[in-house]
Short mmCIF file of C-alpha atoms in Angstrom, two decimals:
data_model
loop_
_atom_site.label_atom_id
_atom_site.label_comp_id
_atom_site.label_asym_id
_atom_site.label_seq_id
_atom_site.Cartn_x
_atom_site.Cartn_y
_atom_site.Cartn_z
CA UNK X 1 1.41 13.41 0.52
CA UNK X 2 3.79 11.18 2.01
CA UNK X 3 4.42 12.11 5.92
CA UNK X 4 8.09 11.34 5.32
CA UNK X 5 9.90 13.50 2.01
CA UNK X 6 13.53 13.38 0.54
CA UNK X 7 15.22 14.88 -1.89
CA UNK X 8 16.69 14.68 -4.02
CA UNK X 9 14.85 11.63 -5.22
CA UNK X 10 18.14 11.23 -8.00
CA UNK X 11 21.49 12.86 -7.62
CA UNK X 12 24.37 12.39 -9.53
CA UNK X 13 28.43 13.76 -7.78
CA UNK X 14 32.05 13.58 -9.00
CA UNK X 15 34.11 11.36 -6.68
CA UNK X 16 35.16 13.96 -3.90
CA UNK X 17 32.30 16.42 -3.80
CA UNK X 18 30.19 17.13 -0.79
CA UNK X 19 26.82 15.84 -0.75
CA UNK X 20 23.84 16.59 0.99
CA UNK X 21 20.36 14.56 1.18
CA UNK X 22 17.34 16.17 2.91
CA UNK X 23 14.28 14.73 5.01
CA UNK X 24 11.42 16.63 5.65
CA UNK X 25 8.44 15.14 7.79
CA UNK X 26 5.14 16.15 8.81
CA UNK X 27 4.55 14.15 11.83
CA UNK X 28 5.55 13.75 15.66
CA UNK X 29 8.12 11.39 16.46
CA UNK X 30 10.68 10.18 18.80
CA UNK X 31 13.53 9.18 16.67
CA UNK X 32 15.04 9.82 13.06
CA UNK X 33 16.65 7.04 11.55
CA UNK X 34 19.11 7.17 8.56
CA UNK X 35 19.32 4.17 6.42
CA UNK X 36 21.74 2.76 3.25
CA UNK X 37 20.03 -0.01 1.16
CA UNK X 38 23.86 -1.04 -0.83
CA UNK X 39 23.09 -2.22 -4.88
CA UNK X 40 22.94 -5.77 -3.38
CA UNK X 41 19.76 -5.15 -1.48
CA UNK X 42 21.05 -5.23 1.64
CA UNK X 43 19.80 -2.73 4.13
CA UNK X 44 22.15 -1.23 6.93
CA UNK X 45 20.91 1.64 9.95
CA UNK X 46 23.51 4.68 9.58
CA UNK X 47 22.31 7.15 12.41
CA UNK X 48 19.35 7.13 14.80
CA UNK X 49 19.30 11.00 16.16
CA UNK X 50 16.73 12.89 18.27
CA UNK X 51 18.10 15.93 18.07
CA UNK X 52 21.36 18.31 16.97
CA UNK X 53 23.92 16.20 14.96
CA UNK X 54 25.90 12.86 14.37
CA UNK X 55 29.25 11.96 12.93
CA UNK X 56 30.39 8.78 11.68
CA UNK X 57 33.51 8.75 9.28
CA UNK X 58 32.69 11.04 6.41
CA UNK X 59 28.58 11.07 7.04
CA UNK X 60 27.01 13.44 9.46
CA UNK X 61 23.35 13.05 9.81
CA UNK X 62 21.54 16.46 11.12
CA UNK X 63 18.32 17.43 12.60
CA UNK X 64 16.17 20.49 13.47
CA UNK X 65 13.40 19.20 15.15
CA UNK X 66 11.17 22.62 14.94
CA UNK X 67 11.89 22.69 11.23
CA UNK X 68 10.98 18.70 11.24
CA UNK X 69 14.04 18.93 8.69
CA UNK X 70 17.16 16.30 8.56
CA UNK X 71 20.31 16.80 6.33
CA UNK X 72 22.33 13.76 5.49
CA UNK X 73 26.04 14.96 4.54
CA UNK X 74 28.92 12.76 2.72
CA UNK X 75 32.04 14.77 2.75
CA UNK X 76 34.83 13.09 0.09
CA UNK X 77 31.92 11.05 -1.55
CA UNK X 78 33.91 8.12 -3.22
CA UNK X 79 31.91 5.51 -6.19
CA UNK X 80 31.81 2.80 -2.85
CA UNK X 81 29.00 5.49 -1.49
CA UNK X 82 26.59 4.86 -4.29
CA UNK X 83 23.68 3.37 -2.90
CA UNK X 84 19.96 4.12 -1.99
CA UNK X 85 19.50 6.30 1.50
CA UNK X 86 16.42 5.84 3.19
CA UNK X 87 15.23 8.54 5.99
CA UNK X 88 12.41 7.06 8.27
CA UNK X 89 11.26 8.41 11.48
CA UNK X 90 10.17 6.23 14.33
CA UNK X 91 6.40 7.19 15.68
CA UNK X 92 5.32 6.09 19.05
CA UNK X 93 4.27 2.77 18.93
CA UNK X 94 7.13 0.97 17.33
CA UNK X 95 6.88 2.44 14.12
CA UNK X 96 9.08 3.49 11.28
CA UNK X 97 7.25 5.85 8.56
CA UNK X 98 10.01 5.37 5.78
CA UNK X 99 10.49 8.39 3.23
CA UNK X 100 10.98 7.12 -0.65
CA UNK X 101 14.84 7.36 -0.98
CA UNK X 102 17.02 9.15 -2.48
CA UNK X 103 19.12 6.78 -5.21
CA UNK X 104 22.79 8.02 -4.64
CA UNK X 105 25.72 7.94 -7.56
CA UNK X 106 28.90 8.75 -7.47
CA UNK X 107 30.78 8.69 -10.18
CA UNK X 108 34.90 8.62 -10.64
CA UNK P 1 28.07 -14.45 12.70
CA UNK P 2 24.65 -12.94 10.79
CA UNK P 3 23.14 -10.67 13.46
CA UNK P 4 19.39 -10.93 11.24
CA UNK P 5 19.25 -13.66 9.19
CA UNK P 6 16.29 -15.12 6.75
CA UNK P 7 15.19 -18.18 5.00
CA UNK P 8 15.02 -18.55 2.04
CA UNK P 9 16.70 -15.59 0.57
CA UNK P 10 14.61 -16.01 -2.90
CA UNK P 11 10.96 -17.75 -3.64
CA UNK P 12 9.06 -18.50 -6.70
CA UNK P 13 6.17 -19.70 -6.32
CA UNK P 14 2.36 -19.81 -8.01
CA UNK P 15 -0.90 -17.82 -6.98
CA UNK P 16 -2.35 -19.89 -4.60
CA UNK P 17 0.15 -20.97 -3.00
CA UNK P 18 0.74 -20.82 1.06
CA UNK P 19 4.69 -20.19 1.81
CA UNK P 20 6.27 -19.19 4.90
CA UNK P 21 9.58 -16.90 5.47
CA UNK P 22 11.70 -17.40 8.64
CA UNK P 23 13.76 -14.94 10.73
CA UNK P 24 16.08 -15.16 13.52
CA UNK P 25 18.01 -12.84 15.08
CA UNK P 26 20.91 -13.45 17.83
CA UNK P 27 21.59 -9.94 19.39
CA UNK P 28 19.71 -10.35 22.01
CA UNK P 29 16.77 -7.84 20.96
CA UNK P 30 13.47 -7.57 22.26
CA UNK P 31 11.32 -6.08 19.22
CA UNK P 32 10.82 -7.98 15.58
CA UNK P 33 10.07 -6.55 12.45
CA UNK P 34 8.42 -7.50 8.93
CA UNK P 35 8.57 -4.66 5.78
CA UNK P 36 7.80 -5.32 2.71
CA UNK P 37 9.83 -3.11 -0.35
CA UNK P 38 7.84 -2.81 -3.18
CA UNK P 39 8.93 -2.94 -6.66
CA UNK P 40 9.45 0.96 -6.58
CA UNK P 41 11.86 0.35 -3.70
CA UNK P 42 8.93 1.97 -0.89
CA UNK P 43 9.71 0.08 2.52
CA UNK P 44 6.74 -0.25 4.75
CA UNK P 45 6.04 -1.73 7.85
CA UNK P 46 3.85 -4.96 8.18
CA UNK P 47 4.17 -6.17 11.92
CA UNK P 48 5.90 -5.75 14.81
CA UNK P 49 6.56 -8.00 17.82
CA UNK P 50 7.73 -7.09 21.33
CA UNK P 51 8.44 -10.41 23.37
CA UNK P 52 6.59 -12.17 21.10
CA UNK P 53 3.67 -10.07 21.28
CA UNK P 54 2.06 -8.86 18.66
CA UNK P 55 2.15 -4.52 18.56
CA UNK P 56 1.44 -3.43 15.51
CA UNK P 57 -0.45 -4.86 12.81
CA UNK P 58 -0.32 -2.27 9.52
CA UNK P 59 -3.77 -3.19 8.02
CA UNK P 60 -2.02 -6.22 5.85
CA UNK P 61 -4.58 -8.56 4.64
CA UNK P 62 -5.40 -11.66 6.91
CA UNK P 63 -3.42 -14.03 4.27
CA UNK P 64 -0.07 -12.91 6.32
CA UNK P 65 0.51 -14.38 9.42
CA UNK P 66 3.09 -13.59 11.99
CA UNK P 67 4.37 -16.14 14.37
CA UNK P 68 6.82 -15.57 16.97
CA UNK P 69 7.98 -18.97 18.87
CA UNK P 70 10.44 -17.13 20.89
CA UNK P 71 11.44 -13.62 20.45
CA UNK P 72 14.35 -14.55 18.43
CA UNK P 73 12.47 -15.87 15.75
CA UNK P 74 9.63 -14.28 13.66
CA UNK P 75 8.51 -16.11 10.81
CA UNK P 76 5.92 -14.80 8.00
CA UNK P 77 3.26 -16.94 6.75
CA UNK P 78 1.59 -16.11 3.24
CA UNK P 79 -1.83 -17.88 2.46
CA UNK P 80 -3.08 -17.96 -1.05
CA UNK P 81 -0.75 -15.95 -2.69
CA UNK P 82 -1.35 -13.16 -4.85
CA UNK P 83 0.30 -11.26 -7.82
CA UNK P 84 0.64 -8.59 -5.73
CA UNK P 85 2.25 -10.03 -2.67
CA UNK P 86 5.40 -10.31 -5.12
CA UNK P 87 8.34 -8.16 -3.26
CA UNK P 88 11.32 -7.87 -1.18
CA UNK P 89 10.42 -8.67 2.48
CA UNK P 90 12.23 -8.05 4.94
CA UNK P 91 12.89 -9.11 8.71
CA UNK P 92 14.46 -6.51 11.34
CA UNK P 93 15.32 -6.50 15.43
CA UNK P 94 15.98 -3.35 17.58
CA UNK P 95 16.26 -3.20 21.50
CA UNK P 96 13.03 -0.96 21.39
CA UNK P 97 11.38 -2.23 24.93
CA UNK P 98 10.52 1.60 25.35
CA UNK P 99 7.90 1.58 22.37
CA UNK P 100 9.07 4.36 20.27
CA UNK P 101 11.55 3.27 17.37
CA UNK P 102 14.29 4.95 19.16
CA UNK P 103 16.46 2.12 18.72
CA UNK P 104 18.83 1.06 15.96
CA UNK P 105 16.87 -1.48 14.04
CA UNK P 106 19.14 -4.39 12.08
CA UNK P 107 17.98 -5.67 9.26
CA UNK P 108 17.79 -9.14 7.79
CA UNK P 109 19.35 -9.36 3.88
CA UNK P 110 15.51 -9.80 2.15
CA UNK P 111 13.73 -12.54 0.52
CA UNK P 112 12.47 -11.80 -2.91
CA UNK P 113 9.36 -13.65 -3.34
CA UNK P 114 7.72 -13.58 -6.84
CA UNK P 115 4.43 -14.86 -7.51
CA UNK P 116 3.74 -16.54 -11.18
#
């Protein structure tokens, strides 16, 4: 079992619909990191959180640190959103555990 | 101005081979990364590098090589290369002095390397 998991590991929206992406992990750690690998490989950090909740635009990035649970939200998900997101959590050390990703469409 | 960037972006190359992959970074940043994606898109890390010194070393096979001349550059050397070394690698920076991967890492744009 993989100490970092997301789901879904597909999901499928309608331009405009709310979307949520969960990370569940199973070990300590002192940071959660959010990431969005675009169809062109590219990889790009969207939130590094320790604890309650972030906003950036239309993504909030949640986490409940007894529940070792984070929620990735897209509010007004548009087709520019499709990409891979990538929750890893940073272990002491300099280390980020990386879940499997969750491959995002969004269709018009 | 590329905050991460590698050389070369793509490599071919046959088993046996030795090939190297450089990174620089100008943001300033203390700590270096190398992942490797694999061809079901699983990131993982390989090395890490604070100041040019070597912290973490993720049981990768003593073919790869990290070298940091200065801690804006980390470059990746491959001995004898395998089938299996084929992937996306990938080179990152984050502030991190602390230790703890509480920083925002950057991320370089990859270099595909397959291996014939």
């Amino acid at each position: 079992k993989n100490e970092v998991e997301q789901s879904p590991q597909n999901l499928t929206a309608q331009e405009g619909e709310f979307i949520t992406i969960n990370c569940s992990y199973s070990v300590g750690i002192s940071a959660l990191h959010w990431l969005q690998q675009h169809p062109g490989g590219g990889i790009v950090s969207l939130f590094m959180l320790s604890s309650g909740k972030k906003k950036h635009g239309r993504l909030i990035a949640t986490i409940n640190i007894q529940e070792k649970h984070s929620s990735l939200h897209i509010t007004a998900s548009h087709p520019r959103d499709s990409a891979v997101y990538i929750c890893a959590v940073g272990e002491y050390g300099n280390k980020l555990v990386f879940g499997a990703g969750t491959i995002l469409r969004v269709k018009s | 101005d590329t905050a991460v960037s590698q050389t070369p972006k793509y490599l071919v190359t046959q088993m046996g081979n030795d090939k190297s992959i450089k990174c620089e970074q100008n943001l300033g940043h203390d700590t270096m990364y190398w992942y490797k994606q694999d061809s079901k898109k699983f990131l993982k890390i390989m090395f890490s590098y604070n100041n040019k010194e070597l912290i973490i070393n993720e049981t990768v096979p003593n073919r790869f090589s990290p070298k940091s001349p200065d801690k804006a550059h980390l470059n990746l050397h491959i001995n004898s290369l395998e089938l299996g070394d084929s992937a996306v690698y990938f080179c990152a920076s984050s502030r991190d002095a602390s230790g703890r991967a509480s920083d925002t890492q950057y991320f370089g744009p990859g270099t595909r390397l397959t291996v014939l």
